[in-house]
Short mmCIF file of C-alpha atoms in Angstrom, two decimals:
data_model
loop_
_atom_site.label_atom_id
_atom_site.label_comp_id
_atom_site.label_asym_id
_atom_site.label_seq_id
_atom_site.Cartn_x
_atom_site.Cartn_y
_atom_site.Cartn_z
CA UNK A 1 94.21 202.94 154.60
CA UNK A 2 94.33 199.23 153.79
CA UNK A 3 92.41 196.89 156.33
CA UNK A 4 93.49 193.32 157.49
CA UNK A 5 90.74 190.83 158.69
CA UNK A 6 91.84 188.45 161.26
CA UNK A 7 90.48 185.49 163.12
CA UNK A 8 91.25 184.70 166.63
CA UNK A 9 90.38 181.76 168.58
CA UNK A 10 87.09 181.76 170.59
CA UNK A 11 87.06 183.36 174.03
CA UNK A 12 89.38 186.22 173.03
CA UNK A 13 87.83 188.87 175.33
CA UNK A 14 88.26 192.68 174.96
CA UNK A 15 91.35 192.52 177.77
CA UNK A 16 92.93 189.60 175.92
CA UNK A 17 95.74 192.19 174.55
CA UNK A 18 97.45 191.54 177.68
CA UNK A 19 99.18 188.48 176.53
CA UNK A 20 101.34 190.45 174.14
CA UNK A 21 102.89 192.44 177.46
CA UNK A 22 105.00 189.50 178.57
CA UNK A 23 107.05 189.97 175.20
CA UNK A 24 107.87 193.54 176.26
CA UNK A 25 111.20 193.24 178.04
CA UNK A 26 112.50 196.62 177.22
CA UNK A 27 112.76 199.23 180.02
CA UNK A 28 110.01 201.70 180.51
CA UNK A 29 110.87 205.33 179.06
CA UNK A 30 108.49 207.71 181.07
CA UNK A 31 107.24 210.58 179.01
CA UNK A 32 105.25 213.60 179.98
CA UNK A 33 101.62 213.74 178.29
CA UNK A 34 103.06 217.07 176.70
CA UNK A 35 105.70 215.03 174.70
CA UNK A 36 108.96 216.24 176.55
CA UNK A 37 111.52 213.47 177.18
CA UNK A 38 112.10 212.75 180.76
CA UNK A 39 115.65 212.17 182.48
CA UNK A 40 117.02 209.14 180.99
CA UNK A 41 120.38 207.69 179.58
CA UNK A 42 121.94 209.26 176.57
CA UNK A 43 121.30 207.43 173.23
CA UNK A 44 124.31 205.27 172.48
CA UNK A 45 125.44 203.57 169.38
CA UNK A 46 127.27 200.51 168.65
CA UNK A 47 129.16 199.36 165.49
CA UNK A 48 129.46 195.59 164.49
CA UNK A 49 131.70 195.08 161.35
CA UNK A 50 131.07 191.97 159.24
CA UNK A 51 128.77 190.52 161.67
CA UNK A 52 131.17 190.46 164.55
CA UNK A 53 129.88 189.75 167.77
CA UNK A 54 132.06 192.58 169.62
CA UNK A 55 130.97 196.17 168.96
CA UNK A 56 133.22 198.88 168.18
CA UNK A 57 132.86 202.54 170.10
CA UNK A 58 134.12 205.95 169.67
CA UNK A 59 133.27 209.02 167.90
CA UNK A 60 134.98 208.21 164.70
CA UNK A 61 135.82 204.44 163.51
CA UNK A 62 138.11 203.45 160.57
CA UNK A 63 136.84 199.90 159.24
CA UNK A 64 138.86 197.63 157.07
CA UNK A 65 138.45 198.46 153.12
CA UNK A 66 137.30 194.91 152.61
CA UNK A 67 134.24 195.31 154.87
CA UNK A 68 131.02 194.02 153.30
CA UNK A 69 128.66 194.97 156.37
CA UNK A 70 128.24 197.39 158.87
CA UNK A 71 125.51 197.15 161.52
CA UNK A 72 124.45 199.69 163.81
CA UNK A 73 122.99 198.94 167.15
CA UNK A 74 121.14 201.91 168.74
CA UNK A 75 120.13 202.23 172.54
CA UNK A 76 117.89 205.13 172.59
CA UNK A 77 117.70 207.71 175.13
CA UNK A 78 114.33 208.77 174.21
CA UNK A 79 111.04 206.63 173.73
CA UNK A 80 111.23 207.27 169.82
CA UNK A 81 114.16 208.24 167.55
CA UNK A 82 114.87 208.57 163.84
CA UNK A 83 118.07 207.83 162.02
CA UNK A 84 119.88 208.17 158.76
CA UNK A 85 123.46 207.55 157.54
CA UNK A 86 124.65 210.50 155.51
CA UNK A 87 125.52 209.83 151.80
CA UNK A 88 123.47 207.03 151.62
CA UNK A 89 120.01 207.84 153.23
CA UNK A 90 118.44 210.70 151.78
CA UNK A 91 115.87 211.39 154.43
CA UNK A 92 115.44 210.48 158.14
CA UNK A 93 114.14 206.78 158.74
CA UNK A 94 111.33 206.35 161.13
CA UNK A 95 110.55 202.86 162.47
CA UNK A 96 106.89 202.31 162.77
CA UNK A 97 104.57 199.93 164.47
CA UNK A 98 100.85 199.35 164.44
CA UNK A 99 98.06 200.44 166.66
CA UNK A 100 94.63 198.67 166.00
CA UNK A 101 90.93 199.69 165.90
CA UNK A 102 89.33 196.27 166.12
CA UNK A 103 85.39 195.41 165.43
CA UNK A 104 84.90 192.05 167.54
CA UNK A 105 81.99 189.84 167.02
CA UNK A 106 80.56 187.83 169.97
CA UNK A 107 77.90 185.03 170.20
CA UNK A 108 75.22 184.84 172.74
CA UNK A 109 77.55 183.67 175.48
CA UNK A 110 79.88 186.41 175.02
CA UNK A 111 82.50 184.31 173.31
CA UNK A 112 84.44 185.89 170.49
CA UNK A 113 83.56 184.71 166.96
CA UNK A 114 85.69 186.59 164.86
CA UNK A 115 87.13 190.17 164.67
CA UNK A 116 88.20 192.51 161.81
CA UNK A 117 91.26 194.71 162.52
CA UNK A 118 92.30 198.21 161.08
CA UNK A 119 95.98 199.13 161.72
CA UNK A 120 97.07 202.61 161.73
CA UNK A 121 101.09 203.38 161.55
CA UNK A 122 103.27 206.33 160.87
CA UNK A 123 101.60 209.77 160.92
CA UNK A 124 98.00 210.81 159.77
CA UNK A 125 97.81 213.30 157.14
CA UNK A 126 96.52 216.19 159.44
CA UNK A 127 98.66 215.29 162.30
CA UNK A 128 100.82 218.37 163.58
CA UNK A 129 102.41 218.44 167.04
CA UNK A 130 99.58 217.24 169.43
CA UNK A 131 96.03 215.95 169.33
CA UNK A 132 94.72 219.36 170.09
CA UNK A 133 96.18 221.23 167.06
CA UNK A 134 95.77 218.16 164.53
CA UNK A 135 93.25 217.95 161.76
CA UNK A 136 91.41 214.64 162.08
CA UNK A 137 91.12 212.35 159.09
CA UNK A 138 87.74 210.65 158.09
CA UNK A 139 87.84 206.89 157.69
CA UNK A 140 85.18 204.48 156.35
CA UNK A 141 84.99 200.74 156.66
CA UNK A 142 82.25 198.12 155.58
CA UNK A 143 82.04 194.55 156.91
CA UNK A 144 79.75 191.72 157.06
CA UNK A 145 78.16 190.15 160.49
CA UNK A 146 79.41 186.56 160.54
CA UNK A 147 77.35 183.65 161.34
CA UNK A 148 76.50 183.01 165.11
CA UNK A 149 77.48 186.75 165.77
CA UNK A 150 74.99 188.32 168.31
CA UNK A 151 77.00 191.23 169.71
CA UNK A 152 79.54 193.69 168.48
CA UNK A 153 82.21 195.43 170.51
CA UNK A 154 84.74 197.97 169.41
CA UNK A 155 88.22 198.00 170.90
CA UNK A 156 91.07 200.59 170.19
CA UNK A 157 94.40 199.08 171.37
CA UNK A 158 98.27 199.65 171.52
CA UNK A 159 98.72 195.88 172.14
CA UNK A 160 100.62 195.81 168.75
CA UNK A 161 104.28 195.15 168.69
CA UNK A 162 106.17 195.34 171.91
CA UNK A 163 108.17 198.41 170.57
CA UNK A 164 104.84 200.48 169.66
CA UNK A 165 105.00 204.11 171.15
CA UNK A 166 102.97 207.09 169.94
CA UNK A 167 99.50 208.89 170.24
CA UNK A 168 96.28 207.85 168.55
CA UNK A 169 92.89 209.77 168.78
CA UNK A 170 89.50 208.86 167.54
CA UNK A 171 86.15 210.51 167.54
CA UNK A 172 82.68 210.65 165.87
CA UNK A 173 82.53 206.66 165.64
CA UNK A 174 79.47 205.66 163.77
CA UNK A 175 78.44 202.30 163.00
CA UNK A 176 75.28 201.57 161.11
CA UNK A 177 73.54 198.37 159.62
CA UNK A 178 73.11 199.15 156.08
CA UNK A 179 69.66 197.94 154.62
CA UNK A 180 68.59 197.19 151.14
CA UNK A 181 67.37 199.78 148.80
CA UNK A 182 64.68 201.90 150.36
CA UNK A 183 65.42 200.85 153.70
CA UNK A 184 66.67 203.31 156.28
CA UNK A 185 69.77 202.23 158.21
CA UNK A 186 69.81 201.06 161.79
CA UNK A 187 72.10 202.82 163.90
CA UNK A 188 74.11 200.97 166.37
CA UNK A 189 76.66 203.54 167.45
CA UNK A 190 76.32 207.28 166.94
CA UNK A 191 79.26 210.10 167.84
CA UNK A 192 81.14 207.46 169.75
CA UNK A 193 78.01 206.70 172.04
CA UNK A 194 75.36 203.87 171.95
CA UNK A 195 71.94 204.32 170.37
CA UNK A 196 70.67 204.00 174.07
CA UNK A 197 72.71 206.14 176.24
CA UNK A 198 74.67 204.38 178.90
CA UNK A 199 76.84 205.74 181.58
CA UNK A 200 79.97 203.29 181.22
CA UNK A 201 79.76 202.60 177.37
CA UNK A 202 83.68 203.12 177.14
CA UNK A 203 85.85 201.03 179.49
CA UNK A 204 89.61 201.47 179.82
CA UNK A 205 91.51 198.26 179.90
CA UNK A 206 95.02 196.87 179.38
CA UNK A 207 97.97 196.39 181.41
CA UNK A 208 98.69 200.21 181.49
CA UNK A 209 95.14 201.65 181.34
CA UNK A 210 96.13 205.21 182.52
CA UNK A 211 97.66 205.59 179.22
CA UNK A 212 94.15 205.79 177.75
CA UNK A 213 92.23 209.14 178.07
CA UNK A 214 89.08 211.14 176.71
CA UNK A 215 89.20 214.57 175.65
CA UNK A 216 86.33 216.95 174.64
CA UNK A 217 87.57 219.54 171.96
CA UNK A 218 85.87 222.91 171.44
CA UNK A 219 84.79 221.90 167.95
CA UNK A 220 81.63 219.61 167.34
CA UNK A 221 79.52 218.15 169.81
CA UNK A 222 80.84 218.24 173.29
CA UNK A 223 79.25 215.05 174.01
CA UNK A 224 81.13 213.38 171.50
CA UNK A 225 84.48 212.50 173.16
CA UNK A 226 88.01 212.07 171.59
CA UNK A 227 89.20 208.78 172.77
CA UNK A 228 93.10 209.08 173.18
CA UNK A 229 95.73 206.39 173.60
CA UNK A 230 99.19 207.96 174.47
CA UNK A 231 101.47 204.90 174.53
CA UNK A 232 104.86 205.81 176.08
CA UNK A 233 105.38 202.51 178.00
CA UNK A 234 107.44 199.98 176.07
CA UNK A 235 106.33 197.13 178.40
CA UNK A 236 102.62 197.43 178.78
CA UNK A 237 99.63 198.78 176.76
CA UNK A 238 96.42 200.44 176.96
CA UNK A 239 92.89 199.82 175.52
CA UNK A 240 89.71 201.66 174.87
CA UNK A 241 86.89 199.17 174.57
CA UNK A 242 82.99 199.09 174.55
CA UNK A 243 80.71 196.86 177.01
CA UNK A 244 79.91 193.65 174.97
CA UNK A 245 76.26 194.30 175.51
CA UNK A 246 76.14 197.81 175.25
CA UNK A 247 75.30 197.77 171.39
CA UNK A 248 71.98 196.43 169.68
CA UNK A 249 72.11 192.81 168.66
CA UNK A 250 73.24 191.94 165.33
CA UNK A 251 71.60 190.18 162.48
CA UNK A 252 73.80 187.56 160.94
CA UNK A 253 74.85 188.25 157.15
CA UNK A 254 74.05 191.97 157.34
CA UNK A 255 76.29 194.52 156.17
CA UNK A 256 77.70 196.92 158.69
CA UNK A 257 79.44 200.52 157.86
CA UNK A 258 81.65 201.94 160.20
CA UNK A 259 82.97 205.63 159.89
CA UNK A 260 85.08 207.78 162.34
CA UNK A 261 87.73 210.58 162.55
CA UNK A 262 91.38 209.83 163.69
CA UNK A 263 94.76 211.41 164.10
CA UNK A 264 97.80 209.73 165.20
CA UNK A 265 101.64 209.81 165.16
CA UNK A 266 102.81 206.24 165.73
CA UNK A 267 106.43 204.85 165.68
CA UNK A 268 108.53 201.99 167.00
CA UNK A 269 110.71 202.74 170.17
CA UNK A 270 113.11 200.58 172.12
CA UNK A 271 116.75 199.48 171.08
CA UNK A 272 116.96 198.39 167.33
CA UNK A 273 119.63 197.49 164.76
CA UNK A 274 120.12 198.60 161.33
CA UNK A 275 122.76 197.39 158.59
CA UNK A 276 124.34 198.78 155.28
CA UNK A 277 125.96 196.33 153.04
CA UNK A 278 129.23 197.15 150.87
CA UNK A 279 129.54 200.96 151.41
CA UNK A 280 131.55 202.77 149.03
CA UNK A 281 134.92 204.23 150.23
CA UNK A 282 134.65 207.52 152.05
CA UNK A 283 133.44 209.23 155.15
CA UNK A 284 130.02 208.72 156.87
CA UNK A 285 128.02 209.98 159.77
CA UNK A 286 125.45 207.71 161.42
CA UNK A 287 123.03 210.16 162.99
CA UNK A 288 120.38 209.52 165.61
CA UNK A 289 117.85 212.11 166.50
CA UNK A 290 115.71 211.99 169.82
CA UNK A 291 111.85 212.52 169.42
CA UNK A 292 109.02 213.16 171.74
CA UNK A 293 106.24 210.49 172.01
CA UNK A 294 104.44 212.18 169.18
CA UNK A 295 107.82 212.09 166.96
CA UNK A 296 108.73 215.81 167.47
CA UNK A 297 112.52 216.59 167.39
CA UNK A 298 113.91 217.53 170.48
CA UNK A 299 117.37 218.97 168.97
CA UNK A 300 119.23 216.05 170.43
CA UNK A 301 121.42 214.33 167.81
CA UNK A 302 123.89 211.53 168.48
CA UNK A 303 126.37 210.78 165.94
CA UNK A 304 129.04 208.13 164.92
CA UNK A 305 131.46 208.90 162.26
CA UNK A 306 132.61 205.98 160.24
CA UNK A 307 135.50 205.80 157.36
CA UNK A 308 135.70 203.26 155.03
CA UNK A 309 139.31 203.47 153.16
CA UNK A 310 139.69 203.03 149.57
CA UNK A 311 140.69 199.34 148.87
CA UNK A 312 144.22 199.19 147.71
CA UNK A 313 143.32 197.76 144.35
CA UNK A 314 141.30 200.91 143.76
CA UNK A 315 143.82 203.52 145.00
CA UNK A 316 146.01 205.62 142.35
CA UNK A 317 149.29 204.22 143.81
CA UNK A 318 148.05 200.82 143.30
CA UNK A 319 147.34 201.48 139.68
CA UNK A 320 150.52 203.16 139.60
CA UNK A 321 152.63 200.29 140.70
CA UNK A 322 150.76 198.18 138.33
CA UNK A 323 151.30 200.30 135.48
CA UNK A 324 155.00 200.64 136.48
CA UNK A 325 155.22 196.63 136.74
CA UNK A 326 153.45 196.39 133.41
CA UNK A 327 155.91 198.87 131.74
CA UNK A 328 158.87 196.87 133.66
CA UNK A 329 157.64 193.58 132.30
CA UNK A 330 157.02 194.99 128.94
CA UNK A 331 160.34 196.51 128.86
CA UNK A 332 162.13 193.44 130.03
CA UNK A 333 160.12 191.51 127.47
CA UNK A 334 160.84 193.95 124.82
CA UNK A 335 164.49 193.92 125.49
CA UNK A 336 164.52 189.97 125.45
CA UNK A 337 162.82 190.04 122.32
CA UNK A 338 165.37 192.72 120.90
CA UNK A 339 167.95 190.63 122.20
CA UNK A 340 166.57 187.61 120.72
CA UNK A 341 166.33 189.01 117.29
CA UNK A 342 169.65 190.59 117.59
CA UNK A 343 171.32 187.15 118.59
CA UNK A 344 169.25 185.56 115.76
CA UNK A 345 170.57 188.05 113.21
CA UNK A 346 174.10 187.69 114.60
CA UNK A 347 173.80 184.07 113.87
CA UNK A 348 172.54 184.72 110.47
CA UNK A 349 175.09 187.09 109.69
CA UNK A 350 177.72 184.81 110.94
CA UNK A 351 176.39 181.84 109.14
CA UNK A 352 176.51 184.20 105.98
CA UNK A 353 180.04 185.33 106.92
CA UNK A 354 181.29 181.82 107.39
CA UNK A 355 179.38 180.86 103.93
CA UNK A 356 181.36 183.70 102.11
CA UNK A 357 184.57 182.69 103.58
CA UNK A 358 183.98 179.16 102.67
CA UNK A 359 183.30 180.11 99.15
CA UNK A 360 186.25 182.49 98.87
CA UNK A 361 188.51 179.89 100.32
CA UNK A 362 187.29 177.31 97.89
CA UNK A 363 187.90 179.81 94.97
CA UNK A 364 191.17 180.46 96.13
CA UNK A 365 192.10 177.00 96.55
CA UNK A 366 190.42 175.75 93.21
CA UNK A 367 191.35 179.08 91.05
CA UNK A 368 194.52 179.74 92.93
CA UNK A 369 195.84 176.22 91.82
CA UNK A 370 194.78 176.74 88.15
CA UNK A 371 196.00 180.15 88.14
CA UNK A 372 199.36 178.88 89.56
CA UNK A 373 199.38 176.39 87.07
CA UNK A 374 198.83 178.89 84.23
CA UNK A 375 201.51 180.92 85.55
CA UNK A 376 204.14 178.18 85.55
CA UNK A 377 203.07 177.14 82.11
CA UNK A 378 203.63 180.79 80.73
CA UNK A 379 206.90 181.10 82.62
CA UNK A 380 207.95 178.19 80.99
CA UNK A 381 206.70 179.05 77.68
CA UNK A 382 208.41 182.35 77.80
CA UNK A 383 211.78 180.79 78.40
CA UNK A 384 211.40 178.13 75.78
CA UNK A 385 209.91 180.60 73.15
CA UNK A 386 212.41 182.16 70.54
CA UNK A 387 209.98 184.78 69.34
CA UNK A 388 209.91 188.13 71.03
CA UNK A 389 206.29 189.00 70.42
CA UNK A 390 205.35 185.46 71.96
CA UNK A 391 207.68 185.75 74.72
CA UNK A 392 206.03 189.10 75.72
CA UNK A 393 202.72 187.64 75.54
CA UNK A 394 203.53 184.78 77.79
CA UNK A 395 205.04 187.34 80.13
CA UNK A 396 201.62 189.30 80.27
CA UNK A 397 200.07 185.78 81.15
CA UNK A 398 202.16 184.99 83.85
CA UNK A 399 201.64 188.63 85.40
CA UNK A 400 198.04 188.60 85.05
CA UNK A 401 197.98 185.15 86.51
CA UNK A 402 200.01 186.53 89.72
CA UNK A 403 197.77 189.67 89.94
CA UNK A 404 194.58 187.18 90.12
CA UNK A 405 196.14 185.08 92.77
CA UNK A 406 196.79 188.29 94.74
CA UNK A 407 193.32 189.50 94.49
CA UNK A 408 191.91 186.14 95.60
CA UNK A 409 194.00 186.28 98.67
CA UNK A 410 192.72 189.80 99.41
CA UNK A 411 189.35 188.73 99.07
CA UNK A 412 189.89 185.75 101.50
CA UNK A 413 191.41 188.22 103.85
CA UNK A 414 188.44 190.74 103.60
CA UNK A 415 186.01 187.96 104.27
CA UNK A 416 187.41 186.45 107.31
CA UNK A 417 185.95 187.94 110.45
CA UNK A 418 189.01 187.37 112.42
CA UNK A 419 190.61 190.21 110.77
CA UNK A 420 188.16 192.69 112.27
CA UNK A 421 190.57 194.52 114.24
CA UNK A 422 192.68 197.46 113.87
CA UNK A 423 195.93 195.75 114.05
CA UNK A 424 195.12 193.16 111.21
CA UNK A 425 194.06 196.22 109.10
CA UNK A 426 197.16 197.89 109.50
CA UNK A 427 199.49 194.98 109.05
CA UNK A 428 197.17 194.12 105.37
CA UNK A 429 197.91 197.74 104.37
CA UNK A 430 201.57 197.51 104.77
CA UNK A 431 201.85 194.27 103.00
CA UNK A 432 199.47 195.47 100.18
CA UNK A 433 201.48 198.79 99.57
CA UNK A 434 204.89 196.95 99.74
CA UNK A 435 203.81 194.37 97.38
CA UNK A 436 202.38 196.95 94.83
CA UNK A 437 205.35 199.07 95.05
CA UNK A 438 207.54 196.19 94.73
CA UNK A 439 205.81 195.00 91.33
CA UNK A 440 206.00 198.60 90.10
CA UNK A 441 209.70 198.79 90.81
CA UNK A 442 209.54 202.05 92.82
CA UNK A 443 210.59 202.82 96.34
CA UNK A 444 208.19 202.77 99.00
CA UNK A 445 208.33 204.26 102.71
CA UNK A 446 205.80 203.24 105.37
CA UNK A 447 205.44 205.22 108.71
CA UNK A 448 202.77 202.98 110.61
CA UNK A 449 202.31 203.41 114.37
CA UNK A 450 204.40 200.98 116.15
CA UNK A 451 202.50 200.47 119.33
CA UNK A 452 198.57 201.34 119.61
CA UNK A 453 195.39 200.21 121.41
CA UNK A 454 194.04 197.50 119.41
CA UNK A 455 190.46 197.93 118.48
CA UNK A 456 187.63 196.16 117.04
CA UNK A 457 186.40 197.39 113.76
CA UNK A 458 183.53 196.42 111.48
CA UNK A 459 183.87 194.52 108.23
CA UNK A 460 182.33 197.37 106.31
CA UNK A 461 185.24 199.77 107.75
CA UNK A 462 187.78 197.38 106.94
CA UNK A 463 186.59 196.45 103.39
CA UNK A 464 186.26 200.29 102.32
CA UNK A 465 189.66 201.35 103.91
CA UNK A 466 191.67 198.65 102.31
CA UNK A 467 189.99 199.12 98.77
CA UNK A 468 190.54 203.03 99.21
CA UNK A 469 194.29 202.69 99.94
CA UNK A 470 194.59 200.14 97.10
CA UNK A 471 192.85 202.46 94.60
CA UNK A 472 194.86 205.46 95.54
CA UNK A 473 198.15 203.47 95.33
CA UNK A 474 197.09 202.18 91.90
CA UNK A 475 196.18 205.67 90.85
CA UNK A 476 199.64 206.85 91.79
CA UNK A 477 201.43 203.97 90.04
CA UNK A 478 199.39 204.55 86.80
CA UNK A 479 199.24 208.37 86.50
CA UNK A 480 201.84 209.96 88.62
CA UNK A 481 205.00 208.82 87.10
CA UNK A 482 206.33 209.12 90.55
CA UNK A 483 209.61 207.22 91.78
CA UNK A 484 208.72 207.02 95.34
CA UNK A 485 205.60 206.56 97.55
CA UNK A 486 205.16 207.39 101.23
CA UNK A 487 202.36 206.13 103.43
CA UNK A 488 201.81 207.31 107.05
CA UNK A 489 199.14 205.56 109.01
CA UNK A 490 198.15 207.11 112.69
CA UNK A 491 195.24 207.00 115.17
CA UNK A 492 194.41 210.44 116.50
CA UNK A 493 191.40 210.36 119.02
CA UNK A 494 189.47 207.63 117.67
CA UNK A 495 190.13 208.61 114.14
CA UNK A 496 192.19 206.59 111.63
CA UNK A 497 194.28 208.86 109.54
CA UNK A 498 196.18 207.51 106.33
CA UNK A 499 198.40 209.89 104.31
CA UNK A 500 199.66 208.84 100.84
CA UNK A 501 202.39 211.12 99.25
CA UNK A 502 204.31 210.91 95.95
CA UNK A 503 206.83 212.83 94.04
CA UNK A 504 205.00 212.51 90.71
CA UNK A 505 203.42 215.16 88.42
CA UNK A 506 200.65 216.04 90.71
CA UNK A 507 196.84 216.56 89.46
CA UNK A 508 196.15 216.80 85.75
CA UNK A 509 192.70 217.62 84.45
CA UNK A 510 190.90 216.67 81.57
CA UNK A 511 189.35 219.06 79.26
CA UNK A 512 186.08 218.65 80.93
CA UNK A 513 187.62 219.83 84.06
CA UNK A 514 187.90 216.41 86.04
CA UNK A 515 191.04 215.16 87.63
CA UNK A 516 191.40 212.20 85.40
CA UNK A 517 193.01 210.26 88.28
CA UNK A 518 189.97 208.21 89.15
CA UNK A 519 189.64 209.44 92.62
CA UNK A 520 186.07 209.84 92.85
CA UNK A 521 185.50 206.35 93.98
CA UNK A 522 188.14 206.79 96.79
CA UNK A 523 185.82 209.60 98.25
CA UNK A 524 182.65 207.48 97.86
CA UNK A 525 184.19 204.61 99.89
CA UNK A 526 185.32 206.94 102.71
CA UNK A 527 181.89 208.65 102.79
CA UNK A 528 180.07 205.11 103.29
CA UNK A 529 181.93 204.83 106.64
CA UNK A 530 181.47 208.41 107.74
CA UNK A 531 184.88 209.41 106.62
CA UNK A 532 186.48 211.90 104.09
CA UNK A 533 189.22 211.96 101.34
CA UNK A 534 191.32 215.09 100.82
CA UNK A 535 193.66 215.65 97.91
CA UNK A 536 196.24 218.45 97.97
CA UNK A 537 199.45 219.21 95.96
CA UNK A 538 202.89 218.80 97.52
CA UNK A 539 204.63 222.06 96.46
CA UNK A 540 205.75 222.11 92.78
CA UNK A 541 205.50 218.41 92.18
CA UNK A 542 203.82 215.45 93.93
CA UNK A 543 200.21 214.67 95.40
CA UNK A 544 199.15 214.01 98.94
CA UNK A 545 195.91 211.94 99.55
CA UNK A 546 194.62 212.18 103.13
CA UNK A 547 192.11 209.33 104.30
CA UNK A 548 190.16 209.92 107.56
CA UNK A 549 187.57 207.79 109.26
CA UNK A 550 186.16 207.43 112.74
CA UNK A 551 186.45 204.00 114.30
CA UNK A 552 182.96 204.07 115.83
#
């Protein structure tokens, strides 16, 4: 055991520990020497949250999830208790205090020169339940006699901290002056007695001297007493001390060796507080168990349950809301980004469409004017020419010029986004078929829906349908030898249906098995807009071409 050397002012007598009793303001907790707890108020526990000045009571307390400190203040109903916080403290926590084995040096006048103190706390290795059944542990200390020291006195004192409680027993105390090599030691104390037997060698003192007692165990020399201090008083203390003149005089500078055997169980009693910082979320129980004066449990436990909720930022629902919020924000941001890209794409598409329309109009205005001029010149040359072959050539030039002017007009119509509706498409198809039949000088009958719900259509739809109809009419005019064409336009459950029928020769095939009518391109155009082209003969003569395509 580690010892500590202390120096106190001169004049510190063997009963001087009384000065510490004024600091002991806690109530007395009487105990029987057997170690049983006397009748007293039960142990109470107060809880202070985050250094609050007002305690909280109750068998179970819920603290805020942001709590950073929990302080438990215990008012024991027993002189000695131990505690633990389940889930945090792995074992019981015992509060300890020191009892002192003191070697005091005095001068010729009896004034104290210095002292050496050897503290004891906790439990000795051989302690069981009482002094009688415990195994004493040997101890040995060496020290030098200071200058001006003449007398030596030994004091065993419980005048340590005011909260000290417990039992201490010492026996077989020997003090010898160790000489040089070959010199026999000089005996100052043997078996807790002076070298010269004296009737009142050990004297009880202190503010509660009756807590000091002497025992004679069966083992060992019955004349070697066991000096016991059973401190069960939180306001006073007891001492065992030798008379200052009982031991032989000292020689300054000589080395002294002290040996003794001891057994003890010491602790700290009275009210106390303990704190825990930043406890994780969960359920806890703060337990306080009452002990006897010698530190043995009496099967009385006081419990206080504490619940620390999980902070909201660590809960599942909080992170769920965060994830949902992030998902919503990401979705909104993604939708906004998509809308921005779509808007940019539409703007670019509109710019491209406008540019196409501008180019088409410029070509129509420029080339149309030139072609009209060529057509007029051809017609004029045809009327003035007397050569039949030349007149026929000028007639072809005039016809081709007019066809080019019509093609330019169709191109401008197809590129104009204002025509992206069903009504404009039907009107264009009617005019287109009528003009082609007029130029071919054959009859034309058109049956188009007179009233319908106008619908918006795409540029690709309008472009492919108009070219498919034009290709079908041109095939009829070139190959069928028909004298009449009938076109029907219907809207049936969001599907545009166009039927072109003639009274010509029908389908003829070439030697390779193909139709020879050039209708493959029509099927490809209809397939591009998820439509279809159906060709079937009409009885013995003529052909019917059905074009179908969904509007959306």
